[in-house]
Amino acid sequence: VDTFVTVGETCGVPERGEELKAKFWSDVTKVQEAVSLSSKRKEGNHQPRIMFLEWLDPPYDAGHWIPDMFEWSGCTSSLDSSQKPTRKSVRILWEQLYDCDPDVVLI
């Protein structure tokens, strides 16, 4: 997130970098609130399970910084650690997508 500030400073507009960083965290907070409200409607305060596909042919589950976004928002990946032992993007089979039964699929 500090990259917003670094790029802003490098481009000679440090205030713009700070604005973007603040907006990012504001947006994360809005997502957290929406997820919290949605989760409370389900039994057991369920964390939504998300499948974020960054590629379709072949399908890849998103990695790198995307798992951090899930955690910040109060969600979790629909693939468990035995299916995805790394934080890198992972090629999956369509059957895995079906079997992991995500609450939400993002493309």
mmCIF file of N, CA, C and O in Angstrom:
data_model
loop_
_atom_site.group_PDB
_atom_site.id
_atom_site.type_symbol
_atom_site.label_atom_id
_atom_site.label_comp_id
_atom_site.label_asym_id
_atom_site.label_seq_id
_atom_site.Cartn_x
_atom_site.Cartn_y
_atom_site.Cartn_z
ATOM 1 N N VAL A 1 0.829 -1.188 0.000
ATOM 2 C CA VAL A 1 0.000 0.000 0.000
ATOM 3 C C VAL A 1 0.878 1.259 0.000
ATOM 4 O O VAL A 1 0.510 2.264 -0.573
ATOM 5 N N ASP A 2 2.031 1.152 0.612
ATOM 6 C CA ASP A 2 2.945 2.288 0.607
ATOM 7 C C ASP A 2 3.476 2.588 -0.788
ATOM 8 O O ASP A 2 4.057 3.655 -1.014
ATOM 9 N N THR A 3 3.259 1.678 -1.722
ATOM 10 C CA THR A 3 3.678 1.915 -3.099
ATOM 11 C C THR A 3 2.970 3.141 -3.676
ATOM 12 O O THR A 3 3.542 3.870 -4.484
ATOM 13 N N PHE A 4 1.719 3.381 -3.264
ATOM 14 C CA PHE A 4 1.020 4.591 -3.714
ATOM 15 C C PHE A 4 1.845 5.828 -3.377
ATOM 16 O O PHE A 4 2.018 6.721 -4.208
ATOM 17 N N VAL A 5 2.352 5.868 -2.163
ATOM 18 C CA VAL A 5 3.129 7.017 -1.700
ATOM 19 C C VAL A 5 4.458 7.085 -2.448
ATOM 20 O O VAL A 5 4.860 8.165 -2.902
ATOM 21 N N THR A 6 5.125 5.964 -2.605
ATOM 22 C CA THR A 6 6.410 5.928 -3.297
ATOM 23 C C THR A 6 6.277 6.421 -4.734
ATOM 24 O O THR A 6 7.067 7.245 -5.202
ATOM 25 N N VAL A 7 5.266 5.940 -5.438
ATOM 26 C CA VAL A 7 5.057 6.362 -6.833
ATOM 27 C C VAL A 7 4.695 7.839 -6.879
ATOM 28 O O VAL A 7 5.195 8.583 -7.727
ATOM 29 N N GLY A 8 3.842 8.287 -5.956
ATOM 30 C CA GLY A 8 3.490 9.706 -5.920
ATOM 31 C C GLY A 8 4.707 10.589 -5.699
ATOM 32 O O GLY A 8 4.878 11.610 -6.379
ATOM 33 N N GLU A 9 5.568 10.183 -4.769
ATOM 34 C CA GLU A 9 6.787 10.953 -4.508
ATOM 35 C C GLU A 9 7.705 10.951 -5.722
ATOM 36 O O GLU A 9 8.268 11.980 -6.091
ATOM 37 N N THR A 10 7.851 9.783 -6.355
ATOM 38 C CA THR A 10 8.717 9.662 -7.535
ATOM 39 C C THR A 10 8.218 10.537 -8.677
ATOM 40 O O THR A 10 9.013 11.108 -9.433
ATOM 41 N N CYS A 11 6.912 10.666 -8.801
ATOM 42 C CA CYS A 11 6.317 11.463 -9.885
ATOM 43 C C CYS A 11 6.175 12.938 -9.517
ATOM 44 O O CYS A 11 5.639 13.726 -10.313
ATOM 45 N N GLY A 12 6.609 13.291 -8.326
ATOM 46 C CA GLY A 12 6.539 14.693 -7.921
ATOM 47 C C GLY A 12 5.187 15.131 -7.412
ATOM 48 O O GLY A 12 4.912 16.332 -7.332
ATOM 49 N N VAL A 13 4.316 14.185 -7.091
ATOM 50 C CA VAL A 13 2.990 14.503 -6.554
ATOM 51 C C VAL A 13 2.730 13.662 -5.292
ATOM 52 O O VAL A 13 1.838 12.821 -5.253
ATOM 53 N N PRO A 14 3.533 13.919 -4.238
ATOM 54 C CA PRO A 14 3.409 13.086 -3.042
ATOM 55 C C PRO A 14 2.024 13.126 -2.413
ATOM 56 O O PRO A 14 1.550 12.110 -1.882
ATOM 57 N N GLU A 15 1.356 14.268 -2.521
ATOM 58 C CA GLU A 15 0.007 14.361 -1.942
ATOM 59 C C GLU A 15 -0.965 13.415 -2.645
ATOM 60 O O GLU A 15 -1.865 12.851 -2.026
ATOM 61 N N ARG A 16 -0.780 13.215 -3.936
ATOM 62 C CA ARG A 16 -1.653 12.287 -4.684
ATOM 63 C C ARG A 16 -1.431 10.851 -4.208
ATOM 64 O O ARG A 16 -2.375 10.082 -4.074
ATOM 65 N N GLY A 17 -0.185 10.485 -3.940
ATOM 66 C CA GLY A 17 0.109 9.162 -3.410
ATOM 67 C C GLY A 17 -0.558 8.942 -2.065
ATOM 68 O O GLY A 17 -1.122 7.874 -1.802
ATOM 69 N N GLU A 18 -0.497 9.959 -1.198
ATOM 70 C CA GLU A 18 -1.154 9.860 0.113
ATOM 71 C C GLU A 18 -2.673 9.750 -0.039
ATOM 72 O O GLU A 18 -3.316 8.990 0.674
ATOM 73 N N GLU A 19 -3.239 10.513 -0.981
ATOM 74 C CA GLU A 19 -4.688 10.437 -1.232
ATOM 75 C C GLU A 19 -5.093 9.032 -1.679
ATOM 76 O O GLU A 19 -6.105 8.501 -1.222
ATOM 77 N N LEU A 20 -4.321 8.464 -2.597
ATOM 78 C CA LEU A 20 -4.636 7.119 -3.098
ATOM 79 C C LEU A 20 -4.512 6.065 -2.003
ATOM 80 O O LEU A 20 -5.326 5.143 -1.917
ATOM 81 N N LYS A 21 -3.505 6.201 -1.163
ATOM 82 C CA LYS A 21 -3.343 5.270 -0.040
ATOM 83 C C LYS A 21 -4.553 5.365 0.902
ATOM 84 O O LYS A 21 -5.113 4.344 1.312
ATOM 85 N N ALA A 22 -4.960 6.576 1.227
ATOM 86 C CA ALA A 22 -6.113 6.772 2.111
ATOM 87 C C ALA A 22 -7.392 6.222 1.480
ATOM 88 O O ALA A 22 -8.201 5.575 2.148
ATOM 89 N N LYS A 23 -7.566 6.450 0.176
ATOM 90 C CA LYS A 23 -8.751 5.925 -0.508
ATOM 91 C C LYS A 23 -8.744 4.406 -0.516
ATOM 92 O O LYS A 23 -9.782 3.772 -0.311
ATOM 93 N N PHE A 24 -7.573 3.810 -0.743
ATOM 94 C CA PHE A 24 -7.466 2.355 -0.721
ATOM 95 C C PHE A 24 -7.944 1.814 0.621
ATOM 96 O O PHE A 24 -8.767 0.906 0.677
ATOM 97 N N TRP A 25 -7.416 2.351 1.723
ATOM 98 C CA TRP A 25 -7.807 1.852 3.041
ATOM 99 C C TRP A 25 -9.280 2.135 3.327
ATOM 100 O O TRP A 25 -9.956 1.326 3.965
ATOM 101 N N SER A 26 -9.793 3.238 2.835
ATOM 102 C CA SER A 26 -11.217 3.539 2.984
ATOM 103 C C SER A 26 -12.063 2.492 2.254
ATOM 104 O O SER A 26 -13.071 2.008 2.784
ATOM 105 N N ASP A 27 -11.642 2.135 1.049
ATOM 106 C CA ASP A 27 -12.357 1.113 0.276
ATOM 107 C C ASP A 27 -12.280 -0.250 0.957
ATOM 108 O O ASP A 27 -13.270 -0.997 0.996
ATOM 109 N N VAL A 28 -11.121 -0.586 1.523
ATOM 110 C CA VAL A 28 -10.982 -1.853 2.251
ATOM 111 C C VAL A 28 -11.952 -1.874 3.435
ATOM 112 O O VAL A 28 -12.625 -2.874 3.682
ATOM 113 N N THR A 29 -12.059 -0.770 4.134
ATOM 114 C CA THR A 29 -12.976 -0.681 5.272
ATOM 115 C C THR A 29 -14.420 -0.880 4.825
ATOM 116 O O THR A 29 -15.193 -1.577 5.488
ATOM 117 N N LYS A 30 -14.794 -0.305 3.688
ATOM 118 C CA LYS A 30 -16.155 -0.473 3.167
ATOM 119 C C LYS A 30 -16.433 -1.942 2.841
ATOM 120 O O LYS A 30 -17.515 -2.455 3.122
ATOM 121 N N VAL A 31 -15.454 -2.613 2.246
ATOM 122 C CA VAL A 31 -15.612 -4.032 1.930
ATOM 123 C C VAL A 31 -15.728 -4.834 3.222
ATOM 124 O O VAL A 31 -16.585 -5.723 3.340
ATOM 125 N N GLN A 32 -14.899 -4.530 4.224
ATOM 126 C CA GLN A 32 -14.970 -5.220 5.511
ATOM 127 C C GLN A 32 -16.360 -5.083 6.126
ATOM 128 O O GLN A 32 -16.916 -6.059 6.637
ATOM 129 N N GLU A 33 -16.909 -3.887 6.077
ATOM 130 C CA GLU A 33 -18.234 -3.652 6.636
ATOM 131 C C GLU A 33 -19.307 -4.433 5.880
ATOM 132 O O GLU A 33 -20.192 -5.036 6.487
ATOM 133 N N ALA A 34 -19.225 -4.437 4.554
ATOM 134 C CA ALA A 34 -20.196 -5.175 3.747
ATOM 135 C C ALA A 34 -20.094 -6.673 4.013
ATOM 136 O O ALA A 34 -21.118 -7.359 4.152
ATOM 137 N N VAL A 35 -18.877 -7.187 4.106
ATOM 138 C CA VAL A 35 -18.682 -8.615 4.376
ATOM 139 C C VAL A 35 -19.211 -8.951 5.762
ATOM 140 O O VAL A 35 -19.877 -9.966 5.957
ATOM 141 N N SER A 36 -18.947 -8.095 6.718
ATOM 142 C CA SER A 36 -19.412 -8.329 8.082
ATOM 143 C C SER A 36 -20.930 -8.404 8.132
ATOM 144 O O SER A 36 -21.500 -9.309 8.754
ATOM 145 N N LEU A 37 -21.607 -7.481 7.478
ATOM 146 C CA LEU A 37 -23.069 -7.499 7.451
ATOM 147 C C LEU A 37 -23.592 -8.755 6.757
ATOM 148 O O LEU A 37 -24.528 -9.398 7.221
ATOM 149 N N SER A 38 -22.973 -9.113 5.647
ATOM 150 C CA SER A 38 -23.376 -10.307 4.902
ATOM 151 C C SER A 38 -23.130 -11.566 5.723
ATOM 152 O O SER A 38 -23.960 -12.469 5.756
ATOM 153 N N SER A 39 -21.981 -11.640 6.392
ATOM 154 C CA SER A 39 -21.616 -12.823 7.170
ATOM 155 C C SER A 39 -22.555 -13.034 8.340
ATOM 156 O O SER A 39 -22.866 -14.163 8.703
ATOM 157 N N LYS A 40 -23.024 -11.959 8.944
ATOM 158 C CA LYS A 40 -23.911 -12.065 10.103
ATOM 159 C C LYS A 40 -25.272 -12.632 9.715
ATOM 160 O O LYS A 40 -25.996 -13.141 10.550
ATOM 161 N N ARG A 41 -25.619 -12.542 8.439
ATOM 162 C CA ARG A 41 -26.898 -13.064 7.978
ATOM 163 C C ARG A 41 -26.886 -14.580 7.851
ATOM 164 O O ARG A 41 -27.910 -15.214 7.783
ATOM 165 N N LYS A 42 -25.683 -15.152 7.774
ATOM 166 C CA LYS A 42 -25.559 -16.594 7.625
ATOM 167 C C LYS A 42 -25.315 -17.215 8.991
ATOM 168 O O LYS A 42 -24.819 -16.577 9.896
ATOM 169 N N GLU A 43 -25.651 -18.487 9.125
ATOM 170 C CA GLU A 43 -25.432 -19.180 10.387
ATOM 171 C C GLU A 43 -23.964 -19.209 10.763
ATOM 172 O O GLU A 43 -23.103 -19.410 9.919
ATOM 173 N N GLY A 44 -23.682 -19.002 12.030
ATOM 174 C CA GLY A 44 -22.337 -19.163 12.533
ATOM 175 C C GLY A 44 -21.358 -18.072 12.126
ATOM 176 O O GLY A 44 -20.165 -18.273 12.181
ATOM 177 N N ASN A 45 -21.854 -16.910 11.703
ATOM 178 C CA ASN A 45 -20.965 -15.810 11.318
ATOM 179 C C ASN A 45 -19.935 -16.273 10.276
ATOM 180 O O ASN A 45 -18.745 -16.035 10.381
ATOM 181 N N HIS A 46 -20.403 -16.939 9.269
ATOM 182 C CA HIS A 46 -19.626 -17.560 8.196
ATOM 183 C C HIS A 46 -18.774 -16.549 7.437
ATOM 184 O O HIS A 46 -19.270 -15.519 7.011
ATOM 185 N N GLN A 47 -17.469 -16.855 7.272
ATOM 186 C CA GLN A 47 -16.612 -16.037 6.416
ATOM 187 C C GLN A 47 -16.861 -16.444 4.968
ATOM 188 O O GLN A 47 -16.732 -17.625 4.636
ATOM 189 N N PRO A 48 -17.214 -15.513 4.088
ATOM 190 C CA PRO A 48 -17.420 -15.875 2.684
ATOM 191 C C PRO A 48 -16.154 -16.481 2.082
ATOM 192 O O PRO A 48 -15.049 -16.011 2.315
ATOM 193 N N ARG A 49 -16.339 -17.549 1.335
ATOM 194 C CA ARG A 49 -15.235 -18.248 0.665
ATOM 195 C C ARG A 49 -15.212 -17.809 -0.789
ATOM 196 O O ARG A 49 -16.192 -17.961 -1.501
ATOM 197 N N ILE A 50 -14.079 -17.256 -1.222
ATOM 198 C CA ILE A 50 -13.973 -16.642 -2.543
ATOM 199 C C ILE A 50 -13.019 -17.416 -3.438
ATOM 200 O O ILE A 50 -11.958 -17.840 -3.003
ATOM 201 N N MET A 51 -13.417 -17.554 -4.688
ATOM 202 C CA MET A 51 -12.520 -18.044 -5.739
ATOM 203 C C MET A 51 -12.298 -16.859 -6.667
ATOM 204 O O MET A 51 -13.250 -16.333 -7.251
ATOM 205 N N PHE A 52 -11.068 -16.392 -6.751
ATOM 206 C CA PHE A 52 -10.718 -15.282 -7.617
ATOM 207 C C PHE A 52 -9.904 -15.861 -8.765
ATOM 208 O O PHE A 52 -8.773 -16.277 -8.587
ATOM 209 N N LEU A 53 -10.508 -15.894 -9.930
ATOM 210 C CA LEU A 53 -9.819 -16.434 -11.103
ATOM 211 C C LEU A 53 -9.130 -15.292 -11.845
ATOM 212 O O LEU A 53 -9.779 -14.343 -12.284
ATOM 213 N N GLU A 54 -7.818 -15.393 -11.971
ATOM 214 C CA GLU A 54 -7.111 -14.347 -12.706
ATOM 215 C C GLU A 54 -6.882 -14.739 -14.156
ATOM 216 O O GLU A 54 -6.431 -13.927 -14.943
ATOM 217 N N TRP A 55 -7.206 -15.966 -14.494
ATOM 218 C CA TRP A 55 -7.061 -16.445 -15.862
ATOM 219 C C TRP A 55 -8.054 -17.570 -16.046
ATOM 220 O O TRP A 55 -8.334 -18.320 -15.124
ATOM 221 N N LEU A 56 -8.602 -17.709 -17.258
ATOM 222 C CA LEU A 56 -9.628 -18.718 -17.492
ATOM 223 C C LEU A 56 -9.188 -19.886 -18.364
ATOM 224 O O LEU A 56 -9.797 -20.950 -18.305
ATOM 225 N N ASP A 57 -8.191 -19.698 -19.206
ATOM 226 C CA ASP A 57 -7.815 -20.773 -20.127
ATOM 227 C C ASP A 57 -6.308 -20.928 -20.187
ATOM 228 O O ASP A 57 -5.670 -20.290 -21.024
ATOM 229 N N PRO A 58 -5.768 -21.708 -19.282
ATOM 230 C CA PRO A 58 -6.394 -22.540 -18.257
ATOM 231 C C PRO A 58 -6.737 -21.699 -17.023
ATOM 232 O O PRO A 58 -6.194 -20.605 -16.835
ATOM 233 N N PRO A 59 -7.620 -22.212 -16.175
ATOM 234 C CA PRO A 59 -8.006 -21.437 -14.990
ATOM 235 C C PRO A 59 -6.864 -21.349 -13.969
ATOM 236 O O PRO A 59 -6.172 -22.328 -13.710
ATOM 237 N N TYR A 60 -6.671 -20.152 -13.445
ATOM 238 C CA TYR A 60 -5.687 -19.897 -12.391
ATOM 239 C C TYR A 60 -6.377 -19.194 -11.239
ATOM 240 O O TYR A 60 -7.063 -18.187 -11.440
ATOM 241 N N ASP A 61 -6.175 -19.723 -10.037
ATOM 242 C CA ASP A 61 -6.622 -19.050 -8.831
ATOM 243 C C ASP A 61 -5.617 -17.944 -8.526
ATOM 244 O O ASP A 61 -4.405 -18.166 -8.592
ATOM 245 N N ALA A 62 -6.097 -16.762 -8.225
ATOM 246 C CA ALA A 62 -5.210 -15.614 -8.001
ATOM 247 C C ALA A 62 -4.351 -15.814 -6.761
ATOM 248 O O ALA A 62 -4.754 -16.451 -5.799
ATOM 249 N N GLY A 63 -3.168 -15.248 -6.820
ATOM 250 C CA GLY A 63 -2.244 -15.348 -5.695
ATOM 251 C C GLY A 63 -1.589 -14.024 -5.416
ATOM 252 O O GLY A 63 -2.169 -12.971 -5.650
ATOM 253 N N HIS A 64 -0.361 -14.079 -4.921
ATOM 254 C CA HIS A 64 0.469 -12.930 -4.596
ATOM 255 C C HIS A 64 -0.232 -12.066 -3.552
ATOM 256 O O HIS A 64 -0.377 -12.489 -2.421
ATOM 257 N N TRP A 65 -0.717 -10.888 -3.876
ATOM 258 C CA TRP A 65 -1.334 -9.996 -2.904
ATOM 259 C C TRP A 65 -2.837 -10.232 -2.732
ATOM 260 O O TRP A 65 -3.438 -9.728 -1.795
ATOM 261 N N ILE A 66 -3.459 -11.013 -3.598
ATOM 262 C CA ILE A 66 -4.899 -11.248 -3.514
ATOM 263 C C ILE A 66 -5.295 -11.933 -2.198
ATOM 264 O O ILE A 66 -6.283 -11.532 -1.571
ATOM 265 N N PRO A 67 -4.547 -12.959 -1.719
ATOM 266 C CA PRO A 67 -4.909 -13.541 -0.416
ATOM 267 C C PRO A 67 -4.904 -12.514 0.725
ATOM 268 O O PRO A 67 -5.731 -12.601 1.642
ATOM 269 N N ASP A 68 -4.008 -11.538 0.658
ATOM 270 C CA ASP A 68 -4.006 -10.473 1.662
ATOM 271 C C ASP A 68 -5.303 -9.683 1.611
ATOM 272 O O ASP A 68 -5.872 -9.324 2.650
ATOM 273 N N MET A 69 -5.770 -9.417 0.398
ATOM 274 C CA MET A 69 -7.031 -8.684 0.234
ATOM 275 C C MET A 69 -8.197 -9.470 0.834
ATOM 276 O O MET A 69 -9.083 -8.891 1.462
ATOM 277 N N PHE A 70 -8.197 -10.783 0.640
ATOM 278 C CA PHE A 70 -9.230 -11.620 1.253
ATOM 279 C C PHE A 70 -9.218 -11.452 2.770
ATOM 280 O O PHE A 70 -10.257 -11.250 3.398
ATOM 281 N N GLU A 71 -8.031 -11.571 3.364
ATOM 282 C CA GLU A 71 -7.901 -11.473 4.815
ATOM 283 C C GLU A 71 -8.354 -10.113 5.319
ATOM 284 O O GLU A 71 -9.073 -10.024 6.313
ATOM 285 N N TRP A 72 -7.917 -9.047 4.650
ATOM 286 C CA TRP A 72 -8.308 -7.701 5.066
ATOM 287 C C TRP A 72 -9.811 -7.513 5.006
ATOM 288 O O TRP A 72 -10.381 -6.777 5.802
ATOM 289 N N SER A 73 -10.451 -8.153 4.041
ATOM 290 C CA SER A 73 -11.890 -7.947 3.852
ATOM 291 C C SER A 73 -12.742 -8.854 4.732
ATOM 292 O O SER A 73 -13.949 -8.696 4.795
ATOM 293 N N GLY A 74 -12.118 -9.824 5.397
ATOM 294 C CA GLY A 74 -12.880 -10.742 6.243
ATOM 295 C C GLY A 74 -13.342 -11.976 5.505
ATOM 296 O O GLY A 74 -14.203 -12.708 5.982
ATOM 297 N N CYS A 75 -12.784 -12.223 4.334
ATOM 298 C CA CYS A 75 -13.121 -13.400 3.534
ATOM 299 C C CYS A 75 -11.975 -14.406 3.600
ATOM 300 O O CYS A 75 -10.943 -14.145 4.196
ATOM 301 N N THR A 76 -12.170 -15.533 2.952
ATOM 302 C CA THR A 76 -11.132 -16.538 2.881
ATOM 303 C C THR A 76 -11.147 -17.169 1.494
ATOM 304 O O THR A 76 -12.153 -17.096 0.789
ATOM 305 N N SER A 77 -10.053 -17.776 1.123
ATOM 306 C CA SER A 77 -9.987 -18.466 -0.166
ATOM 307 C C SER A 77 -10.811 -19.735 -0.106
ATOM 308 O O SER A 77 -10.860 -20.405 0.926
ATOM 309 N N SER A 78 -11.442 -20.079 -1.205
ATOM 310 C CA SER A 78 -12.231 -21.310 -1.241
ATOM 311 C C SER A 78 -11.348 -22.544 -1.355
ATOM 312 O O SER A 78 -11.785 -23.655 -1.082
ATOM 313 N N LEU A 79 -10.079 -22.359 -1.760
ATOM 314 C CA LEU A 79 -9.136 -23.477 -1.806
ATOM 315 C C LEU A 79 -8.426 -23.565 -0.465
ATOM 316 O O LEU A 79 -7.882 -22.569 0.014
ATOM 317 N N ASP A 80 -8.404 -24.743 0.140
ATOM 318 C CA ASP A 80 -7.670 -24.860 1.397
ATOM 319 C C ASP A 80 -6.181 -25.025 1.118
ATOM 320 O O ASP A 80 -5.754 -25.195 -0.014
ATOM 321 N N SER A 81 -5.386 -24.971 2.170
ATOM 322 C CA SER A 81 -3.930 -24.973 2.000
ATOM 323 C C SER A 81 -3.398 -26.258 1.374
ATOM 324 O O SER A 81 -2.336 -26.252 0.758
ATOM 325 N N SER A 82 -4.131 -27.358 1.483
ATOM 326 C CA SER A 82 -3.662 -28.584 0.828
ATOM 327 C C SER A 82 -3.829 -28.491 -0.689
ATOM 328 O O SER A 82 -3.110 -29.130 -1.438
ATOM 329 N N GLN A 83 -4.776 -27.666 -1.142
ATOM 330 C CA GLN A 83 -4.993 -27.474 -2.567
ATOM 331 C C GLN A 83 -4.126 -26.342 -3.115
ATOM 332 O O GLN A 83 -3.860 -26.272 -4.301
ATOM 333 N N LYS A 84 -3.744 -25.442 -2.239
ATOM 334 C CA LYS A 84 -2.952 -24.276 -2.651
ATOM 335 C C LYS A 84 -1.924 -23.975 -1.568
ATOM 336 O O LYS A 84 -2.145 -23.113 -0.716
ATOM 337 N N PRO A 85 -0.805 -24.700 -1.580
ATOM 338 C CA PRO A 85 0.191 -24.539 -0.518
ATOM 339 C C PRO A 85 1.079 -23.305 -0.660
ATOM 340 O O PRO A 85 1.965 -23.091 0.141
ATOM 341 N N THR A 86 0.846 -22.495 -1.660
ATOM 342 C CA THR A 86 1.668 -21.309 -1.913
ATOM 343 C C THR A 86 0.779 -20.085 -2.049
ATOM 344 O O THR A 86 -0.420 -20.203 -2.269
ATOM 345 N N ARG A 87 1.364 -18.916 -1.916
ATOM 346 C CA ARG A 87 0.606 -17.678 -2.128
ATOM 347 C C ARG A 87 0.713 -17.216 -3.573
ATOM 348 O O ARG A 87 0.152 -16.204 -3.949
ATOM 349 N N LYS A 88 1.438 -17.967 -4.384
ATOM 350 C CA LYS A 88 1.529 -17.634 -5.800
ATOM 351 C C LYS A 88 0.251 -18.045 -6.517
ATOM 352 O O LYS A 88 -0.525 -18.840 -6.018
ATOM 353 N N SER A 89 0.051 -17.524 -7.713
ATOM 354 C CA SER A 89 -1.077 -17.958 -8.533
ATOM 355 C C SER A 89 -0.902 -19.442 -8.854
ATOM 356 O O SER A 89 0.208 -19.889 -9.119
ATOM 357 N N VAL A 90 -2.005 -20.163 -8.833
ATOM 358 C CA VAL A 90 -1.953 -21.608 -9.025
ATOM 359 C C VAL A 90 -2.935 -22.020 -10.114
ATOM 360 O O VAL A 90 -4.101 -21.613 -10.101
ATOM 361 N N ARG A 91 -2.434 -22.836 -11.035
ATOM 362 C CA ARG A 91 -3.321 -23.393 -12.054
ATOM 363 C C ARG A 91 -4.217 -24.432 -11.381
ATOM 364 O O ARG A 91 -3.755 -25.257 -10.598
ATOM 365 N N ILE A 92 -5.509 -24.351 -11.671
ATOM 366 C CA ILE A 92 -6.455 -25.307 -11.097
ATOM 367 C C ILE A 92 -7.234 -25.975 -12.219
ATOM 368 O O ILE A 92 -7.208 -25.533 -13.366
ATOM 369 N N LEU A 93 -7.919 -27.018 -11.852
ATOM 370 C CA LEU A 93 -8.818 -27.697 -12.778
ATOM 371 C C LEU A 93 -10.237 -27.185 -12.529
ATOM 372 O O LEU A 93 -10.580 -26.803 -11.410
ATOM 373 N N TRP A 94 -11.052 -27.218 -13.567
ATOM 374 C CA TRP A 94 -12.443 -26.780 -13.395
ATOM 375 C C TRP A 94 -13.146 -27.620 -12.333
ATOM 376 O O TRP A 94 -13.990 -27.119 -11.590
ATOM 377 N N GLU A 95 -12.752 -28.888 -12.215
ATOM 378 C CA GLU A 95 -13.345 -29.766 -11.208
ATOM 379 C C GLU A 95 -13.030 -29.255 -9.793
ATOM 380 O O GLU A 95 -13.859 -29.363 -8.891
ATOM 381 N N GLN A 96 -11.833 -28.696 -9.617
ATOM 382 C CA GLN A 96 -11.478 -28.136 -8.310
ATOM 383 C C GLN A 96 -12.361 -26.947 -7.962
ATOM 384 O O GLN A 96 -12.769 -26.796 -6.813
ATOM 385 N N LEU A 97 -12.646 -26.127 -8.943
ATOM 386 C CA LEU A 97 -13.534 -24.991 -8.713
ATOM 387 C C LEU A 97 -14.903 -25.487 -8.266
ATOM 388 O O LEU A 97 -15.467 -25.004 -7.290
ATOM 389 N N TYR A 98 -15.399 -26.480 -8.955
ATOM 390 C CA TYR A 98 -16.702 -27.043 -8.601
ATOM 391 C C TYR A 98 -16.658 -27.662 -7.206
ATOM 392 O O TYR A 98 -17.533 -27.425 -6.374
ATOM 393 N N ASP A 99 -15.627 -28.447 -6.938
ATOM 394 C CA ASP A 99 -15.526 -29.172 -5.670
ATOM 395 C C ASP A 99 -15.349 -28.260 -4.460
ATOM 396 O O ASP A 99 -15.824 -28.574 -3.372
ATOM 397 N N CYS A 100 -14.652 -27.136 -4.632
ATOM 398 C CA CYS A 100 -14.424 -26.269 -3.479
ATOM 399 C C CYS A 100 -15.640 -25.401 -3.141
ATOM 400 O O CYS A 100 -15.686 -24.775 -2.099
ATOM 401 N N ASP A 101 -16.636 -25.390 -4.016
ATOM 402 C CA ASP A 101 -17.935 -24.774 -3.739
ATOM 403 C C ASP A 101 -17.831 -23.367 -3.133
ATOM 404 O O ASP A 101 -18.293 -23.120 -2.025
ATOM 405 N N PRO A 102 -17.221 -22.414 -3.859
ATOM 406 C CA PRO A 102 -17.060 -21.064 -3.309
ATOM 407 C C PRO A 102 -18.400 -20.345 -3.173
ATOM 408 O O PRO A 102 -19.361 -20.632 -3.895
ATOM 409 N N ASP A 103 -18.449 -19.414 -2.231
ATOM 410 C CA ASP A 103 -19.639 -18.569 -2.088
ATOM 411 C C ASP A 103 -19.685 -17.524 -3.192
ATOM 412 O O ASP A 103 -20.757 -17.114 -3.633
ATOM 413 N N VAL A 104 -18.494 -17.087 -3.614
ATOM 414 C CA VAL A 104 -18.377 -16.029 -4.616
ATOM 415 C C VAL A 104 -17.255 -16.407 -5.581
ATOM 416 O O VAL A 104 -16.198 -16.882 -5.150
ATOM 417 N N VAL A 105 -17.477 -16.183 -6.874
ATOM 418 C CA VAL A 105 -16.430 -16.355 -7.880
ATOM 419 C C VAL A 105 -16.205 -14.988 -8.525
ATOM 420 O O VAL A 105 -17.143 -14.377 -9.042
ATOM 421 N N LEU A 106 -14.968 -14.530 -8.470
ATOM 422 C CA LEU A 106 -14.589 -13.265 -9.111
ATOM 423 C C LEU A 106 -13.688 -13.569 -10.282
ATOM 424 O O LEU A 106 -12.793 -14.414 -10.184
ATOM 425 N N ILE A 107 -13.911 -12.893 -11.390
ATOM 426 C CA ILE A 107 -13.099 -13.109 -12.594
ATOM 427 C C ILE A 107 -12.464 -11.781 -12.983
ATOM 428 O O ILE A 107 -13.113 -10.768 -13.033
#
